[in-house]
Amino acid sequence: MQMATFFGEVLSVYSRAVEEDEEDDHENEEDQQIRSEIEEKRKVHVEWCSEVKNELATSAEKGLHCSDLVVAVGPNAAGFLSAYVLSSEIWSPVGSVSIWNERNPGSGAMLQSESSCVFYRQKDSPSVLICQCTCYIAEDQLFQWAESVFSCIEKRGLNVTVLSDCSLAEFKTTESMSSTSPFLRALKTGLYRSQISCPLLEQPNIVTGLAAAVVSHCQVHQIPAVLYQSYSDVITPDSVTMETYKPAFLNLSRLIKLDANPNADVLKKLIRISDPQSNMYT
Amino acid sequence: MFIATESIPSSFRGFTLIMPAVSVGNVGQLATDLIISTLGMPRVGYIHTDCLIPMAGNDPYPTCADDAAELSTNAEVYCLPDVKLAVLQIRAPFVQRKSRKFRKLILSWIKSSGFDRTVVLSSSHAYQRDDQQLLGAPLRYLLSPVLEQEAGTQLNTLEWKEIEQVSAFPGINDSDKRLYIPGGGITKGLYTDGCSEGIKMAVLLIFCSEGDNIPDAFALVNYLNDWLHLVDKPVSVPQMLCLCDRLIYHVLTSIMSRDV
């Protein structure tokens, strides 16, 4: 939809109008076949290393026994875990989610470096599972992601913590936000009883994407879960935004040790990605 | 699929279900919010499906600070067993190409839960009305044949207007008519499927444009209330003025009598 403004330029505007629903009534066989093949290709697959596979095969409930699952969505959340958690102890990758979609055509094989949705575990205390997710997951794959991942994890005794990045521009408030960003807001499911270390997400703000899919799954299936969303006005990963996630780990401090200082090498690598590549002055 | 929270009535048998269609101006959804918050309906379950885009937020109808910490999802069911009323709220658009699957899912849930009748609140583009649709109030209804037999006469007494069918080929051939609800999302599909499956279904819709659609939502809920009597009608403005006059008269006379 396009709209001309008072000054004459044409803007495309977001419309809430809804198309009349007349989809795939007259689809021929070939179209249907192509569509079903694409659907098959877009399926979300969770793959585990042989050790975890054995555990899954031997467990009675066909699920991993975890006390905590930490899901980090977005470059800052994932970067925070890389710099403060995963660098410090003996965390090793134990699985990944392979996702194929329009922005993610390459992701496939298990535990490869380009796979950007990876699970980590500590060798000596495997009760905490960490998932770093920086790849794009399409709208139709979000629900599936939650279903597939949670089908591998035993629901009893599980607590879920989600860290998620969000742009400050998405935050709706009547107050001025200029000096406060980045900041943290929380959302919790009905069964989550622990203390929350930041304000709750105010109405009318909502969360979407993988974070929403995970907390919705937890709410519906009665798993205690909390989501910490960091609102930042920097588009690229940065150390200040990463630091905002620190309070989220207060409840997990018994199980996960945070480094006092971030691992500088990891941080450098993460932040260098966003350095301007072609700038007239560099 | 429907997943209940703990505090659920044993069944929805004989209940009336009110649900929105995600349509132009989100009027159906706004109207549904208005019903849930006005009647103070508690949540009894979720529709957990891959057909809707995931979203989550804090309780949209908080009455105190504690309530605000309740998590809401993209499709939730609210219920008042005393008046046999259930309301489904949908808060997210459909995943592309999944609306047909959603329709099937909802219809099978309606059938298996034993709802007595279903009311779909919807809207349609005001600018696409034809000449006859421009006449009178912008509110229209549609009844499935099974519900027509039961409630048709009642709606006739309310002097409601059924949505006019429009020419399939305007200007060329005016005898071919079809049901056309532009901007109505799944409304038409849900209605036609409901008719063919023998479900008692009513569609109530308003012609509107996008913008501030809160007044449209009020109009649609008032329209529904004329039929289902969910809440008592508020006192109208002339009646209110009359009451005020009387009150002032009483106050004045009492003051005057005290002075004397």
mmCIF file of C-alpha atoms in Angstrom, chain B:
data_model
loop_
_atom_site.group_PDB
_atom_site.id
_atom_site.type_symbol
_atom_site.label_atom_id
_atom_site.label_comp_id
_atom_site.label_asym_id
_atom_site.label_seq_id
_atom_site.Cartn_x
_atom_site.Cartn_y
_atom_site.Cartn_z
ATOM 1 C CA MET B 1 -5.728 -27.401 19.561
ATOM 2 C CA PHE B 2 -7.541 -26.286 22.711
ATOM 3 C CA ILE B 3 -5.526 -26.620 25.913
ATOM 4 C CA ALA B 4 -7.312 -25.860 29.160
ATOM 5 C CA THR B 5 -5.858 -24.123 32.178
ATOM 6 C CA GLU B 6 -6.755 -25.747 35.494
ATOM 7 C CA SER B 7 -9.980 -23.930 36.252
ATOM 8 C CA ILE B 8 -12.109 -25.191 33.425
ATOM 9 C CA PRO B 9 -15.810 -26.045 33.294
ATOM 10 C CA SER B 10 -16.318 -29.680 32.383
ATOM 11 C CA SER B 11 -17.608 -28.821 28.918
ATOM 12 C CA PHE B 12 -18.840 -26.033 26.681
ATOM 13 C CA ARG B 13 -22.037 -27.941 25.866
ATOM 14 C CA GLY B 14 -24.863 -25.516 25.171
ATOM 15 C CA PHE B 15 -22.565 -22.485 25.392
ATOM 16 C CA THR B 16 -22.534 -19.552 23.010
ATOM 17 C CA LEU B 17 -19.112 -18.876 21.499
ATOM 18 C CA ILE B 18 -18.141 -15.370 20.448
ATOM 19 C CA MET B 19 -15.007 -14.993 18.349
ATOM 20 C CA PRO B 20 -13.462 -12.335 16.120
ATOM 21 C CA ALA B 21 -12.288 -12.563 12.559
ATOM 22 C CA VAL B 22 -8.962 -10.772 12.097
ATOM 23 C CA SER B 23 -10.328 -8.171 9.715
ATOM 24 C CA VAL B 24 -10.047 -4.539 8.595
ATOM 25 C CA GLY B 25 -9.399 -2.156 11.480
ATOM 26 C CA ASN B 26 -9.204 -5.145 13.874
ATOM 27 C CA VAL B 27 -12.789 -4.304 14.841
ATOM 28 C CA GLY B 28 -13.770 -7.882 15.689
ATOM 29 C CA GLN B 29 -10.766 -8.200 18.000
ATOM 30 C CA LEU B 30 -11.412 -4.828 19.658
ATOM 31 C CA ALA B 31 -15.052 -5.783 20.181
ATOM 32 C CA THR B 32 -13.976 -9.106 21.697
ATOM 33 C CA ASP B 33 -11.601 -7.297 24.071
ATOM 34 C CA LEU B 34 -14.490 -5.052 25.075
ATOM 35 C CA ILE B 35 -16.722 -8.039 25.868
ATOM 36 C CA ILE B 36 -14.033 -9.860 27.890
ATOM 37 C CA SER B 37 -13.102 -6.788 29.938
ATOM 38 C CA THR B 38 -16.694 -5.611 30.455
ATOM 39 C CA LEU B 39 -17.902 -8.982 31.696
ATOM 40 C CA GLY B 40 -14.671 -9.629 33.638
ATOM 41 C CA MET B 41 -14.327 -13.059 32.058
ATOM 42 C CA PRO B 42 -11.618 -15.378 33.426
ATOM 43 C CA ARG B 43 -9.303 -17.226 31.042
ATOM 44 C CA VAL B 44 -9.989 -20.944 30.785
ATOM 45 C CA GLY B 45 -7.648 -22.065 28.035
ATOM 46 C CA TYR B 46 -5.590 -21.472 24.947
ATOM 47 C CA ILE B 47 -5.824 -22.321 21.290
ATOM 48 C CA HIS B 48 -2.249 -23.472 20.739
ATOM 49 C CA THR B 49 -1.618 -23.741 17.033
ATOM 50 C CA ASP B 50 1.038 -23.281 14.371
ATOM 51 C CA CYS B 51 -1.451 -21.323 12.249
ATOM 52 C CA LEU B 52 -0.975 -18.074 14.177
ATOM 53 C CA ILE B 53 2.195 -16.005 14.458
ATOM 54 C CA PRO B 54 3.514 -16.341 18.026
ATOM 55 C CA MET B 55 3.188 -13.311 20.312
ATOM 56 C CA ALA B 56 3.166 -12.827 24.061
ATOM 57 C CA GLY B 57 2.474 -9.954 26.391
ATOM 58 C CA ASN B 58 1.308 -9.194 29.894
ATOM 59 C CA ASP B 59 -2.374 -9.382 30.860
ATOM 60 C CA PRO B 60 -4.322 -6.992 28.599
ATOM 61 C CA TYR B 61 -7.142 -6.636 31.138
ATOM 62 C CA PRO B 62 -5.406 -5.981 34.462
ATOM 63 C CA THR B 63 -7.488 -4.739 37.364
ATOM 64 C CA CYS B 64 -4.581 -4.530 39.818
ATOM 65 C CA ALA B 65 -0.789 -4.608 39.678
ATOM 66 C CA ASP B 66 -0.648 -8.357 40.404
ATOM 67 C CA ASP B 67 -2.799 -9.173 37.379
ATOM 68 C CA ALA B 68 -0.392 -7.390 35.087
ATOM 69 C CA ALA B 69 2.104 -10.223 35.554
ATOM 70 C CA GLU B 70 -0.185 -12.744 33.819
ATOM 71 C CA LEU B 71 1.182 -13.837 30.480
ATOM 72 C CA SER B 72 -1.161 -13.729 27.482
ATOM 73 C CA THR B 73 -0.698 -15.639 24.264
ATOM 74 C CA ASN B 74 -1.932 -15.230 20.697
ATOM 75 C CA ALA B 75 -5.251 -17.083 21.101
ATOM 76 C CA GLU B 76 -7.035 -17.496 24.400
ATOM 77 C CA VAL B 77 -10.454 -18.683 25.516
ATOM 78 C CA TYR B 78 -12.426 -16.904 28.230
ATOM 79 C CA CYS B 79 -15.601 -18.212 29.814
ATOM 80 C CA LEU B 80 -18.553 -17.344 32.057
ATOM 81 C CA PRO B 81 -20.288 -20.652 32.900
ATOM 82 C CA ASP B 82 -23.242 -18.914 34.634
ATOM 83 C CA VAL B 83 -24.420 -17.306 31.438
ATOM 84 C CA LYS B 84 -23.102 -20.116 29.222
ATOM 85 C CA LEU B 85 -20.817 -17.794 27.347
ATOM 86 C CA ALA B 86 -17.344 -18.480 25.971
ATOM 87 C CA VAL B 87 -15.193 -15.991 24.091
ATOM 88 C CA LEU B 88 -12.193 -16.766 21.919
ATOM 89 C CA GLN B 89 -9.788 -13.879 21.425
ATOM 90 C CA ILE B 90 -7.248 -13.972 18.578
ATOM 91 C CA ARG B 91 -4.335 -11.547 18.907
ATOM 92 C CA ALA B 92 -2.111 -12.348 15.941
ATOM 93 C CA PRO B 93 -2.389 -12.632 12.183
ATOM 94 C CA PHE B 94 -2.217 -15.977 10.414
ATOM 95 C CA VAL B 95 0.970 -17.536 9.212
ATOM 96 C CA GLN B 96 0.881 -17.324 5.430
ATOM 97 C CA ARG B 97 -1.181 -20.110 3.866
ATOM 98 C CA LYS B 98 -2.368 -21.416 7.211
ATOM 99 C CA SER B 99 -5.752 -19.666 7.457
ATOM 100 C CA ARG B 100 -7.615 -22.580 5.879
ATOM 101 C CA LYS B 101 -6.072 -24.974 8.390
ATOM 102 C CA PHE B 102 -7.065 -22.585 11.192
ATOM 103 C CA ARG B 103 -10.674 -22.516 9.976
ATOM 104 C CA LYS B 104 -10.800 -26.311 9.976
ATOM 105 C CA LEU B 105 -9.272 -26.421 13.449
ATOM 106 C CA ILE B 106 -11.760 -23.936 14.884
ATOM 107 C CA LEU B 107 -14.753 -25.639 13.286
ATOM 108 C CA SER B 108 -13.731 -29.043 14.591
ATOM 109 C CA TRP B 109 -13.207 -27.538 18.049
ATOM 110 C CA ILE B 110 -16.666 -25.932 17.887
ATOM 111 C CA LYS B 111 -18.196 -29.275 16.958
ATOM 112 C CA SER B 112 -16.309 -31.366 19.494
ATOM 113 C CA SER B 113 -16.930 -28.913 22.350
ATOM 114 C CA GLY B 114 -20.658 -28.889 21.729
ATOM 115 C CA PHE B 115 -21.121 -25.122 21.444
ATOM 116 C CA ASP B 116 -24.769 -24.315 20.826
ATOM 117 C CA ARG B 117 -24.085 -21.349 18.565
ATOM 118 C CA THR B 118 -21.128 -19.333 17.339
ATOM 119 C CA VAL B 119 -21.069 -15.604 16.718
ATOM 120 C CA VAL B 120 -18.268 -14.232 14.535
ATOM 121 C CA LEU B 121 -17.527 -10.519 14.951
ATOM 122 C CA SER B 122 -16.049 -9.050 11.809
ATOM 123 C CA SER B 123 -15.646 -6.012 9.591
ATOM 124 C CA SER B 124 -15.465 -5.190 5.922
ATOM 125 C CA HIS B 125 -13.987 -2.364 3.839
ATOM 126 C CA ALA B 126 -16.399 0.586 3.858
ATOM 127 C CA TYR B 127 -15.052 1.847 0.524
ATOM 128 C CA GLN B 128 -16.011 -1.357 -1.277
ATOM 129 C CA ARG B 129 -19.723 -1.140 -0.490
ATOM 130 C CA ASP B 130 -22.103 -1.172 -3.431
ATOM 131 C CA ASP B 131 -25.093 1.195 -3.740
ATOM 132 C CA GLN B 132 -27.535 -0.820 -1.658
ATOM 133 C CA GLN B 133 -24.957 -1.402 1.081
ATOM 134 C CA LEU B 134 -24.477 2.371 1.399
ATOM 135 C CA LEU B 135 -28.049 2.725 2.670
ATOM 136 C CA GLY B 136 -28.813 2.811 6.385
ATOM 137 C CA ALA B 137 -26.601 1.787 9.284
ATOM 138 C CA PRO B 138 -23.223 0.187 8.485
ATOM 139 C CA LEU B 139 -24.035 -2.980 10.473
ATOM 140 C CA ARG B 140 -24.970 -6.268 8.822
ATOM 141 C CA TYR B 141 -25.526 -9.888 9.793
ATOM 142 C CA LEU B 142 -25.452 -13.360 8.293
ATOM 143 C CA LEU B 143 -26.974 -16.552 9.683
ATOM 144 C CA SER B 144 -26.185 -20.128 8.776
ATOM 145 C CA PRO B 145 -29.342 -22.010 7.636
ATOM 146 C CA VAL B 146 -29.615 -23.984 10.909
ATOM 147 C CA LEU B 147 -29.458 -20.831 13.004
ATOM 148 C CA GLU B 148 -31.786 -18.993 10.610
ATOM 149 C CA GLN B 149 -34.575 -21.413 11.542
ATOM 150 C CA GLU B 150 -34.012 -20.743 15.227
ATOM 151 C CA ALA B 151 -33.157 -17.051 15.448
ATOM 152 C CA GLY B 152 -34.331 -15.629 12.103
ATOM 153 C CA THR B 153 -37.640 -14.304 13.402
ATOM 154 C CA GLN B 154 -36.014 -12.768 16.476
ATOM 155 C CA LEU B 155 -33.570 -10.856 14.301
ATOM 156 C CA ASN B 156 -36.420 -9.744 12.046
ATOM 157 C CA THR B 157 -38.060 -8.054 15.008
ATOM 158 C CA LEU B 158 -34.803 -6.187 15.649
ATOM 159 C CA GLU B 159 -35.043 -4.894 12.071
ATOM 160 C CA TRP B 160 -31.499 -5.968 11.334
ATOM 161 C CA LYS B 161 -30.226 -5.991 7.785
ATOM 162 C CA GLU B 162 -28.728 -9.109 6.277
ATOM 163 C CA ILE B 163 -25.586 -8.405 4.253
ATOM 164 C CA GLU B 164 -26.570 -7.800 0.656
ATOM 165 C CA GLN B 165 -25.073 -10.085 -1.950
ATOM 166 C CA VAL B 166 -23.247 -8.175 -4.672
ATOM 167 C CA SER B 167 -23.122 -8.732 -8.428
ATOM 168 C CA ALA B 168 -20.354 -11.033 -9.485
ATOM 169 C CA PHE B 169 -19.980 -9.042 -12.727
ATOM 170 C CA PRO B 170 -21.223 -5.508 -12.023
ATOM 171 C CA GLY B 171 -22.564 -3.671 -15.045
ATOM 172 C CA ILE B 172 -22.570 -6.766 -17.267
ATOM 173 C CA ASN B 173 -24.835 -9.168 -15.530
ATOM 174 C CA ASP B 174 -26.700 -8.279 -12.371
ATOM 175 C CA SER B 175 -28.351 -11.646 -11.870
ATOM 176 C CA ASP B 176 -25.254 -13.510 -10.681
ATOM 177 C CA LYS B 177 -24.912 -12.575 -7.039
ATOM 178 C CA ARG B 178 -22.275 -13.618 -4.564
ATOM 179 C CA LEU B 179 -21.367 -13.144 -0.941
ATOM 180 C CA TYR B 180 -18.449 -10.728 -0.816
ATOM 181 C CA ILE B 181 -16.745 -9.581 2.395
ATOM 182 C CA PRO B 182 -13.606 -7.677 1.343
ATOM 183 C CA GLY B 183 -11.184 -7.106 4.229
ATOM 184 C CA GLY B 184 -13.010 -9.709 6.277
ATOM 185 C CA GLY B 185 -10.181 -12.217 6.521
ATOM 186 C CA ILE B 186 -11.503 -15.699 7.233
ATOM 187 C CA THR B 187 -15.099 -14.484 7.747
ATOM 188 C CA LYS B 188 -16.509 -15.762 4.477
ATOM 189 C CA GLY B 189 -14.596 -19.044 4.558
ATOM 190 C CA LEU B 190 -15.591 -19.717 8.140
ATOM 191 C CA TYR B 191 -19.232 -18.907 7.375
ATOM 192 C CA THR B 192 -19.457 -21.074 4.254
ATOM 193 C CA ASP B 193 -17.702 -23.984 5.970
ATOM 194 C CA GLY B 194 -19.987 -23.523 8.987
ATOM 195 C CA CYS B 195 -23.061 -23.604 6.732
ATOM 196 C CA SER B 196 -21.971 -26.765 4.959
ATOM 197 C CA GLU B 197 -21.161 -28.495 8.237
ATOM 198 C CA GLY B 198 -24.507 -27.583 9.793
ATOM 199 C CA ILE B 199 -23.071 -25.355 12.529
ATOM 200 C CA LYS B 200 -25.282 -22.704 14.101
ATOM 201 C CA MET B 201 -23.275 -19.661 13.140
ATOM 202 C CA ALA B 202 -23.944 -15.948 12.961
ATOM 203 C CA VAL B 203 -21.661 -13.312 11.484
ATOM 204 C CA LEU B 204 -22.066 -9.747 12.713
ATOM 205 C CA LEU B 205 -20.058 -7.179 10.832
ATOM 206 C CA ILE B 206 -19.543 -3.478 10.393
ATOM 207 C CA PHE B 207 -18.411 -1.575 7.306
ATOM 208 C CA CYS B 208 -15.444 0.552 8.341
ATOM 209 C CA SER B 209 -12.142 2.090 7.325
ATOM 210 C CA GLU B 210 -8.846 1.848 9.124
ATOM 211 C CA GLY B 211 -7.972 4.478 11.684
ATOM 212 C CA ASP B 212 -9.192 4.786 15.221
ATOM 213 C CA ASN B 213 -11.590 1.857 15.157
ATOM 214 C CA ILE B 214 -12.641 1.941 18.803
ATOM 215 C CA PRO B 215 -16.014 3.591 17.970
ATOM 216 C CA ASP B 216 -16.631 0.821 15.398
ATOM 217 C CA ALA B 217 -15.969 -1.776 18.085
ATOM 218 C CA PHE B 218 -18.466 -0.081 20.419
ATOM 219 C CA ALA B 219 -21.058 -0.009 17.635
ATOM 220 C CA LEU B 220 -20.512 -3.698 16.873
ATOM 221 C CA VAL B 221 -20.791 -4.761 20.529
ATOM 222 C CA ASN B 222 -23.957 -2.676 20.993
ATOM 223 C CA TYR B 223 -25.363 -4.381 17.897
ATOM 224 C CA LEU B 224 -24.532 -7.796 19.386
ATOM 225 C CA ASN B 225 -25.960 -6.740 22.738
ATOM 226 C CA ASP B 226 -29.303 -5.883 21.143
ATOM 227 C CA TRP B 227 -29.552 -9.572 20.275
ATOM 228 C CA LEU B 228 -27.802 -11.451 23.101
ATOM 229 C CA HIS B 229 -28.389 -8.998 25.997
ATOM 230 C CA LEU B 230 -24.921 -9.516 27.482
ATOM 231 C CA VAL B 231 -25.235 -6.368 29.600
ATOM 232 C CA ASP B 232 -28.160 -4.164 30.544
ATOM 233 C CA LYS B 233 -28.586 -1.225 28.284
ATOM 234 C CA PRO B 234 -27.149 1.942 29.765
ATOM 235 C CA VAL B 235 -29.535 4.780 30.466
ATOM 236 C CA SER B 236 -29.761 6.973 27.386
ATOM 237 C CA VAL B 237 -28.733 10.636 27.448
ATOM 238 C CA PRO B 238 -32.280 12.122 27.425
ATOM 239 C CA GLN B 239 -33.250 9.761 30.250
ATOM 240 C CA MET B 240 -30.115 10.776 32.132
ATOM 241 C CA LEU B 241 -30.921 14.479 31.701
ATOM 242 C CA CYS B 242 -34.425 13.838 32.952
ATOM 243 C CA LEU B 243 -32.988 12.074 36.031
ATOM 244 C CA CYS B 244 -30.576 14.951 36.621
ATOM 245 C CA ASP B 245 -33.365 17.472 36.399
ATOM 246 C CA ARG B 246 -35.340 15.560 38.960
ATOM 247 C CA LEU B 247 -32.330 15.290 41.252
ATOM 248 C CA ILE B 248 -31.589 18.994 41.023
ATOM 249 C CA TYR B 249 -35.250 19.725 41.709
ATOM 250 C CA HIS B 250 -35.137 17.551 44.841
ATOM 251 C CA VAL B 251 -31.913 19.154 46.070
ATOM 252 C CA LEU B 252 -33.224 22.646 45.461
ATOM 253 C CA THR B 253 -36.544 21.998 47.138
ATOM 254 C CA SER B 254 -34.832 20.459 50.156
ATOM 255 C CA ILE B 255 -32.472 23.446 50.455
ATOM 256 C CA MET B 256 -35.326 25.871 50.075
ATOM 257 C CA SER B 257 -37.442 24.046 52.632
ATOM 258 C CA ARG B 258 -34.493 24.135 55.059
ATOM 259 C CA ASP B 259 -34.141 27.873 54.556
ATOM 260 C CA VAL B 260 -37.764 28.313 55.388
#
